[in-house]
Amino acid sequence: MPKKLIVQKFGGSSVANVDRIQKVAQRVVSYKKKGFNLVVVVSALGDTTDELIELANKINSSPSEREMDMLLSTGEQISVALLAMAIHKLGVEAISFTGAQVGIITDTAHTKARIIKINAEKIQEALKRDKVVIVAGFQGISLNQDITTLGRGGSDLTAVALAKELKAYECEIYTDVKGIYTTDPRIEPKAKKITKITYDEMLEMASLGAQVMQVRSIEVAKKFNVPIHVRSSFKKDPGTMIIKEVKNMEEVVVSAITLNKAGAKITVCNVFDRPGIAARIFNELADKGISVDMIVQNVSHLRQTDISFTVNKPEAHKAIKIINKLKKQVGIKDVLQDSDIARISIVGVGMKSHPGVAGKMFEVLAKARINIEMISTSDISISCIVQKKLAEKAVRALHNKFGLAK
Ligand code: ADP
Ligand code: ASP
Ligand code: MG
């Protein structure tokens, strides 16, 4: 019988130092000895990617995206080579590859490239020779032969895409927590580990700020039905399975609380309340590559209104500049920015069929004397923008009220 293939991905904190790299090597070798074929995807050591970004910004405050990819991809190249050496030391054959070497072909959208296809022959060949194959996460090569990266947290995507391509039995994501929790366990120690969660809920959680899995990796897993097992690099216990369906899932109304501090709120004040104004503002932002998240338009007074929206913090400055340029043409009185905001969300498939969830959420926030600045909803989530300094208190209060605490 052919050996079962597992794709294992180790995040930055799992390979942060020599000791941890050796521990990862031991785990990989123990699976190899159990008789599995292994493809191992690795992130850059510890905070290397952040450090490289900081370094680039010291040299040029708006570095070319092509050169940024060239720079950031080096982080993962270091970790794959070191892990291969650590596995060799344990007497097992292993070989490391960059994304380009294993044929991860992407489009040309530097810093957020999409995978177009994977030419996996090189991996297949190495597996046939019974080697552990180690692949640099987060990177590929574009149709123009340039090195690209897949967006922050992109090693998750490398792992899921390889698991799909190689028809792996499972994709294991090893990280510094024991699985997916009802909220970030660093914010709420009473958070509970979830045994099974659906792609849809995980996708919603990831989009709303639970950084434990990259959003696009879950999109791909959902599309191709790749089972994911998120678990700890440091402990043996099973973690969380991310799968298509979970029995009785609609009985749980709210399954998780998320927090996202990465946004900034922009308010365009006193614009005319007439057709075409919002289109003009948001088309201009989109043309300049700025994605907008929540949008709220207030009731108009004297045919004038305020429009507030959120963008990723690093893009706020650019967005304000664009709107300032539109001021005269569109008739905007003022533009305000608030970077001290956070988005808190409640997520759950069961919300679809249970009324009263929004009211309960707002009541919890009111009791904690937390003001809601913006609200938005989806089929399976409700989000509120609140002041950043109150956000963690809000998460804990909601986690408790919706019965998620241990
Ligand atoms: P890695 O380096 O392994 O990719 P990340 O830092 O990207 O790890 O993701 C793991 C972190 O995600 C955890 O340390 C945890 O603080 C955070 N996190 C946020 N929300 C959750 C959640 N609901 N469940 C588990 N972890 C979460
Ligand atoms: N090293 C990259 C990052 O920090 C990719 C990853 O860790 O998944 O975003
Ligand atoms: Mg990650």
Short mmCIF file of C-alpha atoms and ligand atoms in Angstrom, two decimals:
data_model
loop_
_atom_site.label_atom_id
_atom_site.label_comp_id
_atom_site.label_asym_id
_atom_site.label_seq_id
_atom_site.Cartn_x
_atom_site.Cartn_y
_atom_site.Cartn_z
CA MET A 1 0.00 0.00 0.00
CA PRO A 2 1.40 3.48 -0.83
CA LYS A 3 2.40 5.56 2.15
CA LYS A 4 -0.04 8.24 3.35
CA LEU A 5 1.13 11.79 2.68
CA ILE A 6 0.80 14.53 5.30
CA VAL A 7 1.62 18.20 4.78
CA GLN A 8 2.89 19.76 8.01
CA LYS A 9 3.32 23.53 8.38
CA PHE A 10 5.35 25.12 11.18
CA GLY A 11 4.77 28.81 11.92
CA GLY A 12 7.41 31.40 12.88
CA SER A 13 7.19 30.90 16.64
CA SER A 14 7.60 27.12 16.18
CA VAL A 15 11.04 27.68 14.63
CA ALA A 16 12.06 30.79 16.59
CA ASN A 17 15.39 29.42 17.86
CA VAL A 18 17.83 26.49 17.62
CA ASP A 19 16.12 24.49 20.33
CA ARG A 20 12.69 24.82 18.66
CA ILE A 21 14.06 23.93 15.22
CA GLN A 22 15.50 20.76 16.75
CA LYS A 23 12.14 19.96 18.37
CA VAL A 24 10.38 20.41 15.02
CA ALA A 25 12.97 18.11 13.42
CA GLN A 26 12.26 15.47 16.08
CA ARG A 27 8.53 15.66 15.45
CA VAL A 28 8.97 15.40 11.69
CA VAL A 29 11.29 12.43 12.08
CA SER A 30 8.85 10.68 14.44
CA TYR A 31 6.11 10.94 11.75
CA LYS A 32 8.54 9.70 9.09
CA LYS A 33 9.33 6.71 11.29
CA LYS A 34 5.60 6.01 11.69
CA GLY A 35 5.58 5.47 7.92
CA PHE A 36 4.18 8.71 6.50
CA ASN A 37 5.42 10.59 3.46
CA LEU A 38 6.04 14.16 4.54
CA VAL A 39 6.02 17.57 2.92
CA VAL A 40 6.96 20.18 5.51
CA VAL A 41 6.25 23.89 4.99
CA VAL A 42 8.13 26.34 7.18
CA SER A 43 7.73 30.07 7.99
CA ALA A 44 10.58 32.47 8.66
CA LEU A 45 12.20 32.21 12.11
CA GLY A 46 10.32 34.13 14.84
CA ASP A 47 9.69 37.75 13.86
CA THR A 48 12.10 37.76 10.89
CA THR A 49 9.48 39.00 8.39
CA ASP A 50 8.56 41.99 10.61
CA GLU A 51 12.26 42.77 11.10
CA LEU A 52 12.93 42.68 7.37
CA ILE A 53 9.99 45.02 6.72
CA GLU A 54 11.35 47.43 9.34
CA LEU A 55 14.79 47.28 7.76
CA ALA A 56 13.40 48.00 4.30
CA ASN A 57 11.46 51.00 5.61
CA LYS A 58 14.64 52.44 7.13
CA ILE A 59 16.18 52.44 3.67
CA ASN A 60 13.14 53.61 1.72
CA SER A 61 9.74 54.53 3.15
CA SER A 62 7.94 53.27 0.04
CA PRO A 63 10.04 50.36 -1.21
CA SER A 64 9.28 48.72 -4.55
CA GLU A 65 6.98 45.73 -4.06
CA ARG A 66 9.14 43.54 -6.31
CA GLU A 67 12.20 44.22 -4.16
CA MET A 68 10.13 43.73 -1.00
CA ASP A 69 9.26 40.20 -2.17
CA MET A 70 12.90 39.55 -3.01
CA LEU A 71 13.80 40.60 0.54
CA LEU A 72 11.00 38.88 2.50
CA SER A 73 11.38 35.55 0.72
CA THR A 74 14.87 35.23 2.24
CA GLY A 75 13.33 34.66 5.69
CA GLU A 76 11.77 31.35 4.69
CA GLN A 77 14.88 30.32 2.75
CA ILE A 78 16.88 30.43 5.99
CA SER A 79 14.42 28.32 7.95
CA VAL A 80 14.04 25.52 5.37
CA ALA A 81 17.81 25.05 5.11
CA LEU A 82 18.22 24.97 8.92
CA LEU A 83 15.37 22.48 9.35
CA ALA A 84 16.87 20.20 6.67
CA MET A 85 20.20 20.28 8.54
CA ALA A 86 18.47 19.47 11.85
CA ILE A 87 16.69 16.49 10.25
CA HIS A 88 19.96 15.24 8.68
CA LYS A 89 21.50 15.33 12.16
CA LEU A 90 18.84 12.81 13.25
CA GLY A 91 19.92 10.51 10.44
CA VAL A 92 16.94 11.03 8.12
CA GLU A 93 17.11 12.20 4.52
CA ALA A 94 15.54 15.58 3.83
CA ILE A 95 15.83 18.21 1.12
CA SER A 96 14.81 21.87 1.18
CA PHE A 97 13.35 23.87 -1.70
CA THR A 98 12.25 27.45 -2.35
CA GLY A 99 8.74 28.11 -3.67
CA ALA A 100 10.15 28.72 -7.13
CA GLN A 101 12.06 25.42 -7.13
CA VAL A 102 8.92 23.43 -6.43
CA GLY A 103 6.98 25.20 -9.15
CA ILE A 104 4.60 27.39 -7.13
CA ILE A 105 3.59 29.63 -10.02
CA THR A 106 1.77 32.86 -9.13
CA ASP A 107 0.39 35.97 -10.79
CA THR A 108 2.47 39.16 -10.71
CA ALA A 109 0.68 40.89 -7.81
CA HIS A 110 3.78 41.39 -5.66
CA THR A 111 3.31 41.10 -1.86
CA LYS A 112 -0.12 39.48 -2.30
CA ALA A 113 0.33 37.13 -5.24
CA ARG A 114 -2.20 34.41 -6.05
CA ILE A 115 -1.15 30.87 -6.86
CA ILE A 116 -2.03 29.97 -10.44
CA LYS A 117 -0.70 26.44 -10.46
CA ILE A 118 1.83 24.14 -8.84
CA ASN A 119 4.18 22.00 -10.93
CA ALA A 120 4.86 19.42 -8.27
CA GLU A 121 7.15 17.03 -10.19
CA LYS A 122 10.21 17.97 -8.18
CA ILE A 123 8.41 17.21 -4.92
CA GLN A 124 7.04 13.91 -6.26
CA GLU A 125 10.50 12.89 -7.35
CA ALA A 126 12.06 13.63 -3.95
CA LEU A 127 9.21 11.78 -2.19
CA LYS A 128 9.83 8.76 -4.40
CA ARG A 129 13.41 8.79 -3.17
CA ASP A 130 11.95 8.63 0.35
CA LYS A 131 13.13 12.09 1.38
CA VAL A 132 11.34 14.47 3.70
CA VAL A 133 10.54 17.43 1.44
CA ILE A 134 10.85 20.86 3.06
CA VAL A 135 9.29 23.80 1.24
CA ALA A 136 9.72 27.52 1.98
CA GLY A 137 6.29 28.92 2.86
CA PHE A 138 4.79 32.23 1.72
CA GLN A 139 6.52 32.42 -1.67
CA GLY A 140 6.30 31.54 -5.32
CA ILE A 141 7.54 32.65 -8.71
CA SER A 142 5.52 34.80 -11.09
CA LEU A 143 4.80 34.22 -14.75
CA ASN A 144 7.54 36.86 -15.31
CA GLN A 145 10.04 34.73 -13.36
CA ASP A 146 10.11 37.15 -10.42
CA ILE A 147 9.98 35.99 -6.81
CA THR A 148 6.59 36.77 -5.24
CA THR A 149 5.07 36.46 -1.77
CA LEU A 150 1.53 35.37 -0.92
CA GLY A 151 0.47 37.98 1.68
CA ARG A 152 1.15 37.96 5.43
CA GLY A 153 0.61 34.60 7.02
CA GLY A 154 0.99 33.09 3.55
CA SER A 155 2.77 29.92 4.67
CA ASP A 156 -0.68 28.61 5.64
CA LEU A 157 -1.68 29.03 2.00
CA THR A 158 1.45 27.26 0.75
CA ALA A 159 0.62 24.32 3.00
CA VAL A 160 -3.05 24.05 2.02
CA ALA A 161 -2.31 24.48 -1.70
CA LEU A 162 0.36 21.75 -1.56
CA ALA A 163 -1.98 19.47 0.39
CA LYS A 164 -4.58 19.92 -2.35
CA GLU A 165 -2.12 19.45 -5.20
CA LEU A 166 -0.50 16.35 -3.68
CA LYS A 167 -3.84 14.93 -2.49
CA ALA A 168 -2.54 14.76 1.05
CA TYR A 169 -4.42 12.84 3.68
CA GLU A 170 -4.34 15.88 5.97
CA CYS A 171 -2.83 19.35 6.30
CA GLU A 172 -1.44 19.95 9.78
CA ILE A 173 -0.84 23.54 10.90
CA TYR A 174 1.51 23.64 13.90
CA THR A 175 1.46 26.86 15.90
CA ASP A 176 2.01 28.33 19.37
CA VAL A 177 -1.52 27.61 20.68
CA LYS A 178 -3.27 24.23 20.99
CA GLY A 179 -5.83 24.89 18.26
CA ILE A 180 -8.63 27.28 17.37
CA TYR A 181 -10.16 28.79 20.52
CA THR A 182 -13.48 30.50 21.23
CA THR A 183 -11.43 33.72 21.29
CA ASP A 184 -7.72 34.61 21.29
CA PRO A 185 -6.45 32.76 24.40
CA ARG A 186 -3.92 35.56 24.92
CA ILE A 187 -6.78 37.98 25.55
CA GLU A 188 -9.12 35.66 27.47
CA PRO A 189 -7.44 32.85 29.43
CA LYS A 190 -10.90 31.29 29.89
CA ALA A 191 -11.17 30.69 26.12
CA LYS A 192 -12.00 27.08 25.19
CA LYS A 193 -10.37 24.99 22.49
CA ILE A 194 -12.86 24.09 19.75
CA THR A 195 -12.69 20.44 18.66
CA LYS A 196 -14.23 20.89 15.19
CA ILE A 197 -15.13 24.00 13.22
CA THR A 198 -16.54 24.51 9.71
CA TYR A 199 -14.67 26.22 6.88
CA ASP A 200 -17.37 28.93 6.85
CA GLU A 201 -16.97 29.80 10.50
CA MET A 202 -13.17 29.71 10.30
CA LEU A 203 -13.27 31.89 7.21
CA GLU A 204 -15.45 34.42 9.01
CA MET A 205 -13.20 34.34 12.09
CA ALA A 206 -10.05 34.77 10.00
CA SER A 207 -11.55 37.63 7.97
CA LEU A 208 -12.60 39.35 11.18
CA GLY A 209 -9.15 39.22 12.73
CA ALA A 210 -8.35 35.79 14.25
CA GLN A 211 -4.84 35.71 12.84
CA VAL A 212 -4.32 32.03 13.65
CA MET A 213 -5.14 31.05 10.02
CA GLN A 214 -4.63 33.15 6.90
CA VAL A 215 -7.96 33.96 5.19
CA ARG A 216 -6.96 32.80 1.71
CA SER A 217 -5.70 29.45 2.98
CA ILE A 218 -9.19 28.72 4.33
CA GLU A 219 -10.79 29.82 1.05
CA VAL A 220 -8.66 27.28 -0.80
CA ALA A 221 -9.27 24.57 1.81
CA LYS A 222 -13.03 25.14 1.53
CA LYS A 223 -13.01 25.11 -2.27
CA PHE A 224 -11.12 21.83 -2.49
CA ASN A 225 -12.29 20.28 0.77
CA VAL A 226 -8.81 19.97 2.31
CA PRO A 227 -9.09 18.85 5.96
CA ILE A 228 -6.96 21.04 8.24
CA HIS A 229 -5.74 20.13 11.70
CA VAL A 230 -4.52 23.16 13.71
CA ARG A 231 -2.41 22.05 16.68
CA SER A 232 0.45 22.90 19.01
CA SER A 233 4.10 22.60 18.06
CA PHE A 234 4.99 22.11 21.69
CA LYS A 235 2.33 19.65 22.90
CA LYS A 236 1.18 16.29 21.60
CA ASP A 237 -2.60 16.74 22.17
CA PRO A 238 -4.91 16.84 19.17
CA GLY A 239 -5.99 20.36 18.18
CA THR A 240 -8.90 21.63 16.08
CA MET A 241 -10.19 20.07 12.86
CA ILE A 242 -11.39 22.55 10.23
CA ILE A 243 -13.85 20.67 8.02
CA LYS A 244 -16.94 21.05 5.86
CA GLU A 245 -19.67 20.24 8.31
CA VAL A 246 -19.99 19.82 12.03
CA LYS A 247 -22.93 17.93 13.57
CA ASN A 248 -25.39 20.01 15.60
CA MET A 249 -23.53 23.16 14.71
CA GLU A 250 -26.70 25.24 14.45
CA GLU A 251 -27.44 24.63 18.09
CA VAL A 252 -24.48 26.78 19.04
CA VAL A 253 -25.59 30.35 18.40
CA VAL A 254 -22.27 32.13 18.92
CA SER A 255 -19.15 30.01 18.58
CA ALA A 256 -16.37 32.60 18.76
CA ILE A 257 -15.45 36.22 19.43
CA THR A 258 -12.80 37.98 17.34
CA LEU A 259 -10.86 41.21 17.66
CA ASN A 260 -9.15 43.20 14.94
CA LYS A 261 -7.03 46.20 15.82
CA ALA A 262 -5.58 46.64 12.35
CA GLY A 263 -8.14 49.14 11.07
CA ALA A 264 -8.52 52.93 11.08
CA LYS A 265 -11.80 54.83 10.77
CA ILE A 266 -12.18 57.64 8.26
CA THR A 267 -15.17 60.00 8.29
CA VAL A 268 -16.05 62.15 5.33
CA CYS A 269 -18.11 65.01 6.77
CA ASN A 270 -20.99 66.98 5.30
CA VAL A 271 -21.18 65.57 1.78
CA PHE A 272 -24.25 66.17 -0.38
CA ASP A 273 -26.84 63.43 -0.05
CA ARG A 274 -27.46 62.84 -3.74
CA PRO A 275 -26.83 60.05 -6.25
CA GLY A 276 -23.26 59.46 -7.35
CA ILE A 277 -21.32 60.91 -4.41
CA ALA A 278 -20.53 57.62 -2.64
CA ALA A 279 -19.72 56.03 -6.01
CA ARG A 280 -17.24 58.82 -6.76
CA ILE A 281 -15.45 58.49 -3.39
CA PHE A 282 -15.26 54.71 -3.27
CA ASN A 283 -14.38 54.26 -6.95
CA GLU A 284 -11.50 56.66 -6.50
CA LEU A 285 -10.25 54.68 -3.47
CA ALA A 286 -10.60 51.38 -5.34
CA ASP A 287 -8.75 52.73 -8.38
CA LYS A 288 -5.82 53.51 -6.11
CA GLY A 289 -5.87 49.96 -4.71
CA ILE A 290 -7.35 50.74 -1.28
CA SER A 291 -9.78 48.18 0.07
CA VAL A 292 -12.50 49.47 2.30
CA ASP A 293 -14.03 47.37 5.02
CA MET A 294 -17.08 48.61 6.97
CA ILE A 295 -19.09 51.52 5.56
CA VAL A 296 -21.78 53.48 7.39
CA GLN A 297 -23.72 56.46 6.06
CA ASN A 298 -25.62 58.57 8.56
CA VAL A 299 -29.16 59.89 8.20
CA SER A 300 -29.02 63.12 6.25
CA HIS A 301 -29.81 66.54 7.68
CA LEU A 302 -30.52 69.40 5.27
CA ARG A 303 -29.52 67.08 2.41
CA GLN A 304 -26.04 66.62 3.84
CA THR A 305 -24.61 63.49 5.42
CA ASP A 306 -21.45 61.94 6.94
CA ILE A 307 -19.95 58.71 5.58
CA SER A 308 -17.61 56.67 7.80
CA PHE A 309 -15.59 53.67 6.69
CA THR A 310 -12.62 51.61 7.83
CA VAL A 311 -9.39 50.75 6.00
CA ASN A 312 -6.22 48.97 7.05
CA LYS A 313 -4.13 51.35 9.19
CA PRO A 314 -1.14 51.53 6.82
CA GLU A 315 -3.50 52.68 4.04
CA ALA A 316 -5.30 55.39 6.05
CA HIS A 317 -2.85 58.15 5.17
CA LYS A 318 -3.11 57.40 1.45
CA ALA A 319 -6.93 57.27 1.68
CA ILE A 320 -7.08 60.69 3.36
CA LYS A 321 -4.86 62.18 0.66
CA ILE A 322 -7.13 60.80 -2.07
CA ILE A 323 -10.26 62.19 -0.40
CA ASN A 324 -8.65 65.58 0.20
CA LYS A 325 -8.03 65.77 -3.54
CA LEU A 326 -11.76 65.16 -4.14
CA LYS A 327 -12.84 67.81 -1.62
CA LYS A 328 -13.70 70.58 -4.05
CA GLN A 329 -15.12 68.44 -6.88
CA VAL A 330 -17.43 66.46 -4.61
CA GLY A 331 -18.16 69.15 -2.02
CA ILE A 332 -16.69 67.53 1.09
CA LYS A 333 -16.43 69.76 4.13
CA ASP A 334 -13.95 67.81 6.24
CA VAL A 335 -12.15 64.45 6.54
CA LEU A 336 -11.42 62.93 9.96
CA GLN A 337 -9.26 59.97 10.90
CA ASP A 338 -9.32 57.81 14.04
CA SER A 339 -6.67 55.09 14.34
CA ASP A 340 -7.51 54.20 17.93
CA ILE A 341 -10.40 51.93 17.06
CA ALA A 342 -10.93 48.16 17.07
CA ARG A 343 -13.49 45.85 15.57
CA ILE A 344 -15.03 43.21 17.81
CA SER A 345 -17.21 40.53 16.28
CA ILE A 346 -19.33 37.61 17.34
CA VAL A 347 -19.35 34.65 14.92
CA GLY A 348 -21.66 31.64 14.68
CA VAL A 349 -23.56 29.65 12.06
CA GLY A 350 -26.49 29.27 14.48
CA MET A 351 -27.07 33.04 14.40
CA LYS A 352 -29.00 32.64 11.13
CA SER A 353 -31.88 30.96 12.89
CA HIS A 354 -31.82 32.59 16.33
CA PRO A 355 -33.31 36.07 16.79
CA GLY A 356 -32.14 38.53 19.44
CA VAL A 357 -28.40 37.97 19.13
CA ALA A 358 -27.62 41.54 18.06
CA GLY A 359 -29.66 43.00 20.93
CA LYS A 360 -27.80 40.81 23.40
CA MET A 361 -24.44 41.91 22.01
CA PHE A 362 -25.32 45.61 22.23
CA GLU A 363 -26.65 45.16 25.76
CA VAL A 364 -23.39 43.54 26.91
CA LEU A 365 -21.43 46.49 25.50
CA ALA A 366 -23.82 49.01 27.06
CA LYS A 367 -23.50 47.37 30.49
CA ALA A 368 -19.71 47.55 30.16
CA ARG A 369 -20.14 51.28 29.27
CA ILE A 370 -18.56 50.77 25.86
CA ASN A 371 -19.83 53.03 23.08
CA ILE A 372 -20.53 51.48 19.66
CA GLU A 373 -19.24 53.67 16.81
CA MET A 374 -20.21 51.52 13.81
CA ILE A 375 -22.13 48.28 13.31
CA SER A 376 -22.12 45.77 10.48
CA THR A 377 -23.57 42.31 10.03
CA SER A 378 -23.21 39.25 7.80
CA ASP A 379 -25.17 36.01 7.74
CA ILE A 380 -23.03 34.52 10.48
CA SER A 381 -21.45 37.49 12.29
CA ILE A 382 -22.12 40.85 13.91
CA SER A 383 -19.33 43.42 14.27
CA CYS A 384 -19.00 46.64 16.23
CA ILE A 385 -16.33 49.31 16.07
CA VAL A 386 -15.35 50.51 19.55
CA GLN A 387 -12.48 52.50 21.04
CA LYS A 388 -9.29 50.40 20.98
CA LYS A 389 -8.54 50.80 24.68
CA LEU A 390 -11.87 49.15 25.56
CA ALA A 391 -11.69 46.36 23.01
CA GLU A 392 -10.21 43.60 25.16
CA LYS A 393 -12.68 44.32 27.96
CA ALA A 394 -15.45 44.04 25.34
CA VAL A 395 -14.11 40.69 24.09
CA ARG A 396 -14.05 39.25 27.61
CA ALA A 397 -17.54 40.54 28.43
CA LEU A 398 -19.02 39.06 25.23
CA HIS A 399 -17.14 35.79 25.65
CA ASN A 400 -18.62 35.42 29.11
CA LYS A 401 -22.17 36.48 28.22
CA PHE A 402 -22.44 34.13 25.24
CA GLY A 403 -21.45 31.20 27.46
CA LEU A 404 -18.10 30.46 25.84
CA ALA A 405 -15.90 30.58 28.96
CA LYS A 406 -14.38 27.43 30.48
P1 ADP B 1 2.20 31.16 13.38
O1 ADP B 1 3.46 31.93 13.57
O2 ADP B 1 2.29 29.76 13.89
O3 ADP B 1 1.65 31.25 11.99
P2 ADP B 1 0.25 33.14 14.25
O4 ADP B 1 0.86 34.16 15.18
O5 ADP B 1 0.04 33.52 12.83
O6 ADP B 1 1.14 31.82 14.38
O7 ADP B 1 -1.14 32.62 14.85
C1 ADP B 1 -1.23 32.12 16.16
C2 ADP B 1 -1.78 33.18 17.10
O8 ADP B 1 -3.13 33.49 16.73
C3 ADP B 1 -1.90 32.73 18.53
O9 ADP B 1 -0.71 32.95 19.23
C4 ADP B 1 -3.09 33.55 19.07
O10 ADP B 1 -2.65 34.62 19.90
C5 ADP B 1 -3.74 34.13 17.84
N1 ADP B 1 -5.19 33.91 17.80
C6 ADP B 1 -6.11 34.88 17.56
N2 ADP B 1 -7.35 34.40 17.64
C7 ADP B 1 -7.24 33.08 17.94
C8 ADP B 1 -8.20 32.04 18.14
N3 ADP B 1 -9.52 32.25 18.06
N4 ADP B 1 -7.73 30.80 18.43
C9 ADP B 1 -6.40 30.57 18.51
N5 ADP B 1 -5.44 31.52 18.33
C10 ADP B 1 -5.85 32.77 18.04
N1 ASP B 2 6.72 34.81 7.35
C1 ASP B 2 5.51 35.28 6.73
C2 ASP B 2 4.79 36.26 7.66
O1 ASP B 2 5.28 36.52 8.75
C3 ASP B 2 4.60 34.16 6.32
C4 ASP B 2 4.06 33.30 7.45
O2 ASP B 2 4.59 33.33 8.57
O3 ASP B 2 3.11 32.56 7.20
O4 ASP B 2 3.78 36.79 7.29
MG MG B 3 0.40 32.59 10.91
#
